[in-house]
XYZ file of C-alpha atoms in Angstrom:
443
model
C -0.109 0.042 -0.074
C 2.833 2.069 0.483
C 3.336 2.095 -3.254
C -0.172 3.016 -3.696
C 0.130 6.634 -2.057
C 2.812 7.276 -4.320
C 1.141 6.150 -7.490
C -1.720 8.224 -7.436
C -1.598 12.247 -7.038
C -4.008 13.923 -9.378
C -3.484 17.177 -8.284
C 0.388 17.061 -8.197
C 1.202 18.328 -11.470
C -1.638 21.149 -11.435
C -0.039 22.097 -7.994
C 3.063 23.207 -9.993
C 1.256 25.035 -12.556
C -1.010 26.626 -10.006
C 1.718 28.040 -7.766
C 3.436 29.590 -10.765
C 0.229 30.974 -11.622
C -0.441 32.534 -8.387
C 3.287 33.879 -8.122
C 2.839 35.388 -11.475
C -0.415 36.774 -10.903
C 0.003 38.024 -7.566
C 3.312 39.835 -8.882
C 1.957 41.628 -11.929
C -0.539 43.917 -10.127
C -3.192 43.309 -13.170
C -5.432 40.885 -15.220
C -3.489 37.781 -16.167
C -3.839 36.925 -19.968
C -7.069 36.599 -21.575
C -9.038 38.602 -19.250
C -11.251 40.000 -21.578
C -13.995 42.827 -20.551
C -13.668 44.099 -17.394
C -17.549 43.992 -16.872
C -17.436 40.095 -17.885
C -16.809 37.331 -15.417
C -15.462 33.945 -16.839
C -17.362 31.417 -14.522
C -16.827 27.903 -14.402
C -19.213 25.056 -12.744
C -18.545 21.154 -13.030
C -21.955 20.366 -14.563
C -23.851 18.474 -17.108
C -26.564 19.954 -19.530
C -29.311 19.553 -16.995
C -27.985 21.640 -14.054
C -26.009 23.976 -16.171
C -29.742 25.264 -17.444
C -30.427 26.161 -13.770
C -27.117 27.948 -13.574
C -27.947 29.832 -17.175
C -30.980 31.241 -15.487
C -29.449 32.240 -12.269
C -26.761 34.107 -14.259
C -29.181 35.542 -16.480
C -30.978 37.294 -13.415
C -27.840 38.147 -11.947
C -26.822 40.310 -15.059
C -30.317 41.610 -15.403
C -30.063 43.050 -11.947
C -26.605 44.503 -12.002
C -25.445 44.964 -15.357
C -22.349 42.435 -15.221
C -22.112 39.998 -17.683
C -21.307 36.240 -17.292
C -19.278 34.179 -19.723
C -20.556 30.628 -18.283
C -18.576 27.439 -18.689
C -20.274 24.337 -17.489
C -16.970 22.015 -17.610
C -17.413 18.015 -16.887
C -14.112 17.438 -16.792
C -13.477 20.397 -14.313
C -9.827 19.295 -12.667
C -7.989 18.596 -16.259
C -9.520 21.992 -17.858
C -8.373 23.692 -14.852
C -5.083 22.347 -15.109
C -4.618 23.188 -18.603
C -5.909 26.918 -17.665
C -3.121 27.273 -14.617
C -0.701 26.452 -17.147
C -1.217 29.649 -19.430
C -1.447 31.736 -15.990
C -5.092 32.320 -17.035
C -7.613 31.061 -14.408
C -11.437 31.858 -14.564
C -12.569 34.621 -12.335
C -15.060 32.639 -10.737
C -15.648 28.531 -9.919
C -18.265 26.669 -8.392
C -17.090 23.205 -7.220
C -17.012 20.869 -4.373
C -16.396 21.976 -0.730
C -13.731 18.831 -0.353
C -11.603 20.383 -3.001
C -10.774 23.733 -1.592
C -7.843 22.454 0.140
C -6.421 21.126 -2.913
C -6.870 24.502 -4.717
C -5.691 26.620 -1.534
C -2.274 24.580 -1.375
C -1.871 25.184 -5.162
C -2.352 28.823 -5.119
C -4.942 28.847 -7.245
C -7.549 30.717 -5.083
C -7.694 34.539 -3.824
C -8.406 34.791 0.137
C -11.755 35.671 1.136
C -12.844 38.050 3.799
C -16.462 37.155 4.830
C -17.142 40.817 5.765
C -16.683 41.717 2.257
C -19.446 39.462 0.741
C -22.870 41.276 1.035
C -25.439 38.941 3.029
C -22.269 36.908 4.507
C -23.544 37.310 7.720
C -26.568 35.234 6.808
C -24.635 32.522 6.616
C -24.261 30.630 9.741
C -20.401 30.235 11.435
C -20.676 26.215 11.160
C -20.842 26.684 7.301
C -18.383 29.254 6.878
C -15.949 27.482 8.772
C -15.871 24.630 5.858
C -14.232 27.461 3.624
C -10.960 27.827 6.049
C -7.791 26.846 4.912
C -4.683 25.660 6.750
C -3.385 29.114 7.446
C -6.683 30.125 8.935
C -7.919 32.399 5.980
C -11.409 31.934 4.042
C -10.960 30.582 0.480
C -14.190 30.031 -0.571
C -17.858 31.444 0.129
C -20.165 28.388 0.776
C -22.937 28.035 -2.015
C -24.782 25.020 -1.561
C -24.708 22.330 1.216
C -26.044 18.605 1.567
C -26.165 15.653 3.776
C -26.774 11.942 3.316
C -30.393 10.782 4.007
C -31.681 7.044 4.028
C -33.905 6.512 0.945
C -36.312 3.752 1.648
C -39.282 1.773 -0.683
C -41.798 3.019 1.923
C -44.066 0.377 0.115
C -42.529 -2.307 0.403
C -41.818 -1.210 4.366
C -45.528 -1.041 4.636
C -46.208 -4.257 2.792
C -43.700 -6.258 5.031
C -45.433 -4.512 8.245
C -41.615 -3.423 9.290
C -40.571 0.469 10.975
C -38.664 2.879 10.017
C -35.186 1.677 10.767
C -33.623 3.615 13.964
C -30.342 1.789 14.522
C -27.902 0.021 12.335
C -29.461 -3.617 13.149
C -32.774 -2.371 12.223
C -31.452 -1.520 8.822
C -29.872 -5.016 8.620
C -33.380 -6.478 9.340
C -34.880 -4.636 6.860
C -32.529 -4.849 4.151
C -32.559 -8.975 4.946
C -36.447 -8.806 4.519
C -36.336 -6.848 1.301
C -34.057 -9.219 0.435
C -35.776 -12.501 1.159
C -39.364 -11.594 1.726
C -40.853 -10.530 -1.807
C -41.821 -7.109 -0.782
C -42.717 -6.090 -4.340
C -45.286 -9.354 -4.383
C -44.306 -10.829 -7.811
C -43.742 -14.118 -6.006
C -40.178 -14.172 -6.966
C -36.620 -13.792 -5.361
C -35.470 -10.892 -7.029
C -35.076 -7.954 -4.809
C -32.107 -6.619 -2.883
C -31.888 -4.806 0.456
C -29.883 -1.914 0.028
C -27.702 -0.102 -2.741
C -23.880 0.528 -2.117
C -21.526 2.456 -4.528
C -18.385 0.716 -3.231
C -16.115 0.958 -5.715
C -12.753 2.461 -5.229
C -12.900 4.357 -8.168
C -12.735 8.235 -7.658
C -12.784 7.589 -4.095
C -16.248 6.003 -3.903
C -15.963 3.355 -1.083
C -14.848 6.103 1.156
C -17.769 8.259 0.313
C -20.422 6.003 0.923
C -18.426 4.552 4.246
C -17.716 7.794 6.002
C -21.273 7.881 7.358
C -20.928 4.556 8.986
C -17.534 5.473 10.341
C -18.940 8.935 11.848
C -21.680 6.651 13.528
C -19.452 4.193 14.966
C -17.492 6.952 16.586
C -14.310 6.884 14.052
C -12.738 9.334 12.203
C -10.000 9.280 8.837
C -8.112 11.868 10.057
C -7.954 14.961 12.859
C -6.423 18.253 13.455
C -3.487 18.437 15.890
C -3.179 21.377 18.785
C -0.365 22.726 16.709
C -1.937 23.139 13.486
C -1.379 19.983 11.822
C -3.058 16.645 11.204
C -2.717 13.147 12.174
C -4.201 9.655 10.852
C -6.692 7.788 13.407
C -8.496 5.482 10.991
C -6.951 2.677 12.957
C -9.326 3.505 16.368
C -10.856 0.551 18.016
C -14.335 2.224 16.797
C -13.216 2.530 13.281
C -12.011 -1.160 13.222
C -15.876 -1.742 15.035
C -17.562 -0.059 12.170
C -15.466 -1.248 9.323
C -15.935 -5.047 10.733
C -19.546 -4.767 11.012
C -19.928 -3.528 7.458
C -17.905 -6.154 5.875
C -19.398 -8.887 8.258
C -23.372 -8.061 7.901
C -23.234 -6.630 4.519
C -20.191 -7.736 2.011
C -19.030 -10.755 3.589
C -22.755 -12.597 4.391
C -24.265 -15.863 3.373
C -27.181 -13.647 2.221
C -25.791 -12.339 -0.637
C -29.051 -10.117 -1.471
C -28.291 -7.901 1.518
C -26.670 -5.749 -1.067
C -26.931 -5.435 -4.956
C -24.802 -7.443 -6.981
C -21.378 -5.879 -8.190
C -21.739 -3.189 -5.204
C -17.609 -3.301 -4.973
C -17.461 -2.086 -8.848
C -20.311 -0.133 -7.996
C -20.391 3.963 -8.401
C -23.277 6.301 -8.298
C -23.764 6.262 -12.097
C -24.181 2.435 -12.184
C -25.706 1.664 -9.043
C -29.016 2.579 -9.975
C -30.854 -0.432 -8.485
C -33.069 1.858 -6.077
C -34.570 3.810 -9.404
C -34.844 0.617 -11.373
C -37.121 -0.975 -8.944
C -35.166 -3.973 -7.266
C -33.438 -2.571 -4.202
C -35.156 -1.191 -0.993
C -32.764 1.218 0.586
C -30.124 3.814 -0.432
C -28.176 5.858 1.765
C -27.118 8.706 -1.021
C -27.135 12.720 -1.255
C -30.976 14.488 -1.852
C -29.824 15.349 -5.395
C -31.267 11.684 -6.198
C -35.042 12.864 -4.527
C -35.713 14.202 -8.133
C -34.792 11.315 -10.288
C -36.587 8.998 -7.791
C -39.605 10.708 -8.177
C -39.448 10.412 -12.113
C -38.277 6.818 -11.874
C -40.619 5.733 -9.152
C -43.145 8.435 -8.134
C -43.095 10.354 -4.855
C -45.373 7.769 -2.783
C -42.893 4.917 -3.433
C -40.535 6.037 -1.206
C -39.745 8.066 1.609
C -36.476 9.842 2.981
C -35.442 9.790 6.488
C -32.675 10.394 9.168
C -29.580 7.720 8.875
C -29.990 4.931 11.602
C -27.539 5.529 14.160
C -24.589 3.294 15.011
C -23.123 3.212 18.356
C -21.739 6.803 18.496
C -24.939 8.376 16.666
C -26.456 9.308 13.182
C -24.011 11.672 11.815
C -23.694 11.337 8.048
C -21.310 12.697 5.527
C -21.970 16.225 4.533
C -20.714 17.902 1.757
C -21.739 20.886 -1.027
C -20.131 23.269 -3.284
C -18.313 26.409 -2.750
C -17.985 29.913 -4.950
C -14.295 30.278 -5.346
C -11.825 33.207 -6.874
C -9.078 32.647 -9.233
C -6.053 33.838 -8.120
C -6.054 36.915 -10.268
C -6.605 40.462 -9.740
C -8.938 43.062 -11.278
C -12.358 42.133 -10.893
C -12.572 41.536 -7.213
C -15.578 43.973 -7.303
C -17.618 42.065 -9.531
C -16.754 38.770 -8.127
C -17.875 40.012 -4.853
C -21.216 41.275 -6.427
C -21.944 37.857 -7.899
C -20.936 35.943 -4.933
C -23.446 38.360 -2.881
C -26.047 37.534 -5.640
C -25.848 33.948 -5.182
C -25.902 33.600 -1.841
C -28.690 36.028 -1.464
C -32.377 34.717 -1.114
C -32.948 35.599 -4.505
C -30.077 34.026 -5.607
C -30.594 30.851 -3.583
C -34.268 30.276 -4.463
C -33.530 30.641 -8.132
C -31.097 27.878 -7.866
C -33.366 25.690 -5.926
C -36.236 25.767 -8.257
C -37.332 25.496 -11.909
C -37.796 22.694 -14.141
C -34.212 21.647 -14.645
C -32.105 20.312 -11.703
C -31.781 22.294 -8.662
C -27.925 23.321 -8.182
C -28.578 24.332 -4.529
C -30.045 21.436 -2.431
C -29.581 22.982 1.257
C -29.556 26.961 1.131
C -26.421 28.663 2.899
C -28.702 31.233 3.371
C -29.877 30.980 6.977
C -33.212 33.044 6.393
C -34.409 29.995 4.149
C -35.811 26.764 4.884
C -35.453 24.037 2.094
C -38.604 22.443 2.601
C -40.543 25.582 2.210
C -38.364 26.530 -0.490
C -39.010 23.060 -2.448
C -42.367 22.772 -1.202
C -41.574 19.649 0.041
C -41.064 18.214 3.463
C -38.217 15.667 2.720
C -35.967 18.453 1.996
C -36.809 19.333 5.787
C -35.469 15.578 6.819
C -32.184 16.402 4.713
C -31.644 20.145 6.176
C -31.739 18.568 9.707
C -29.551 16.060 8.854
C -27.106 18.706 7.926
C -27.805 21.269 10.775
C -28.103 18.709 13.374
C -26.163 15.322 12.573
C -23.427 15.768 10.039
C -19.681 15.733 9.600
C -17.624 16.755 6.384
C -14.407 15.619 5.127
C -11.735 17.843 6.241
C -11.143 19.797 3.508
C -8.387 22.574 4.686
C -5.952 19.767 3.435
C -5.835 18.503 0.151
C -8.290 15.469 1.121
C -8.138 14.107 -2.434
C -5.538 11.271 -1.510
C -6.634 10.983 1.297
C -10.035 9.912 0.283
C -8.817 7.786 -2.645
C -6.134 5.830 -0.327
C -9.225 5.563 1.954
C -11.498 3.926 -0.836
C -8.795 1.554 -1.884
C -8.354 0.417 1.582
C -12.142 -0.227 2.668
C -12.742 -1.773 -0.989
C -10.095 -4.113 -0.313
C -11.057 -5.036 3.014
C -14.553 -5.757 1.853
C -13.430 -7.787 -1.157
C -11.344 -10.225 0.611
C -13.249 -11.855 3.268
C -10.410 -13.407 4.890
C -8.727 -10.390 5.464
C -7.528 -9.074 8.786
C -9.660 -5.614 9.363
C -7.249 -4.257 12.032
C -4.436 -4.831 10.135
C -5.522 -3.235 6.926
C -6.749 -0.081 8.644
C -3.365 0.060 10.221
C -1.695 0.157 6.886
C -4.195 2.477 5.897
C -3.146 4.618 8.752
C 0.439 4.457 7.657
C -0.272 5.429 4.514
C -2.377 8.398 5.407
C 0.345 9.752 7.354
C 2.848 9.651 4.254
C -0.032 11.472 2.589
C -0.305 14.287 5.142
C 3.672 14.223 5.558
C 3.723 15.050 1.885
C 1.521 18.383 2.659
C 3.719 19.080 5.314
C 0.869 18.763 7.302
C 1.815 15.552 9.635
C 1.928 16.863 13.243
């Protein structure tokens, strides 16, 4: 596994280009190459066409309100394109992308520092949400835009047909999963259903993304901050060993192979479609799937509930998107105006509603209520999970290699049923220490 850490550095080449960009841009005192019209902002999001249509509508409203034009670029291969632009010392003015990428971008010198007081309406974003934009140096490098938390989606019609309650604990969830797999919940007389959908592939860190909630619920963490400003790995704790052992025994290495869907250990969210396909009964996932499942199954067929509790509670993984300003000068006023609009009640509502896919799930503006804006009480469940029972990946460090190495290790532990969980997590702990050392954060 030591080789695994050194073989995967997706941001390493970008770091060099980014640092070069930061030096050039900050030293020049003027716009970098290709800045164009000073009243036009180039804005990137990582989006496919459906959410891109929502962004188009939001940006059109901003331009109408302020006169500032938006050159909008929905980019699918975001990091590859960003690397290319960084190498030419010409980053986009504004980027909207995952919160977990902030540490990576900041460490590479790709972002401007942000003073929350400079963003009109920034005082309507709560301290917990603002805290997720703080880098290793204590400065803010992003503006919160959207947040979300994992919830458990359940085939309500199946559960009620079998006369079982909503699950409150891991054991309840396992009991329900076994019933969905073995008790013919769809009533067709065949054994063709599965208990739970699991995107357990190591690809792009999915096993860590899905498994994090169970680690949180078991009382475990992957890394934690130290008093002297660094981080240390803690993934070989007794709580982590217990949590991973429970998952391995009850979901992946059980004689009841239908507890999770076939191919779970090679599944990513793009091909883990058993829930909306109608042959799996539960899915711990993000709220962006609500609209998809409404269309595929119908609102009356499934329910959204807070995750069942493990030994340490029912915390789930939270994530979302931030607004980032590219490390360049000359358009600060326009960038701040756009950010202020995006986090305002008007901007947030526009991004949460309409016919195309919402790009704001849980509003960061504390004056708004998700259930009210969406006219859907299920979004209130998601908002409560975020506010009361959620933990984000630490995003001050570059978390990308940490998440990937964690996914590799979890996937291997779940794949080889004879493997030693404690030894596997100890090896992962050593690997994560190397990741942190690479970033000069191991303390």
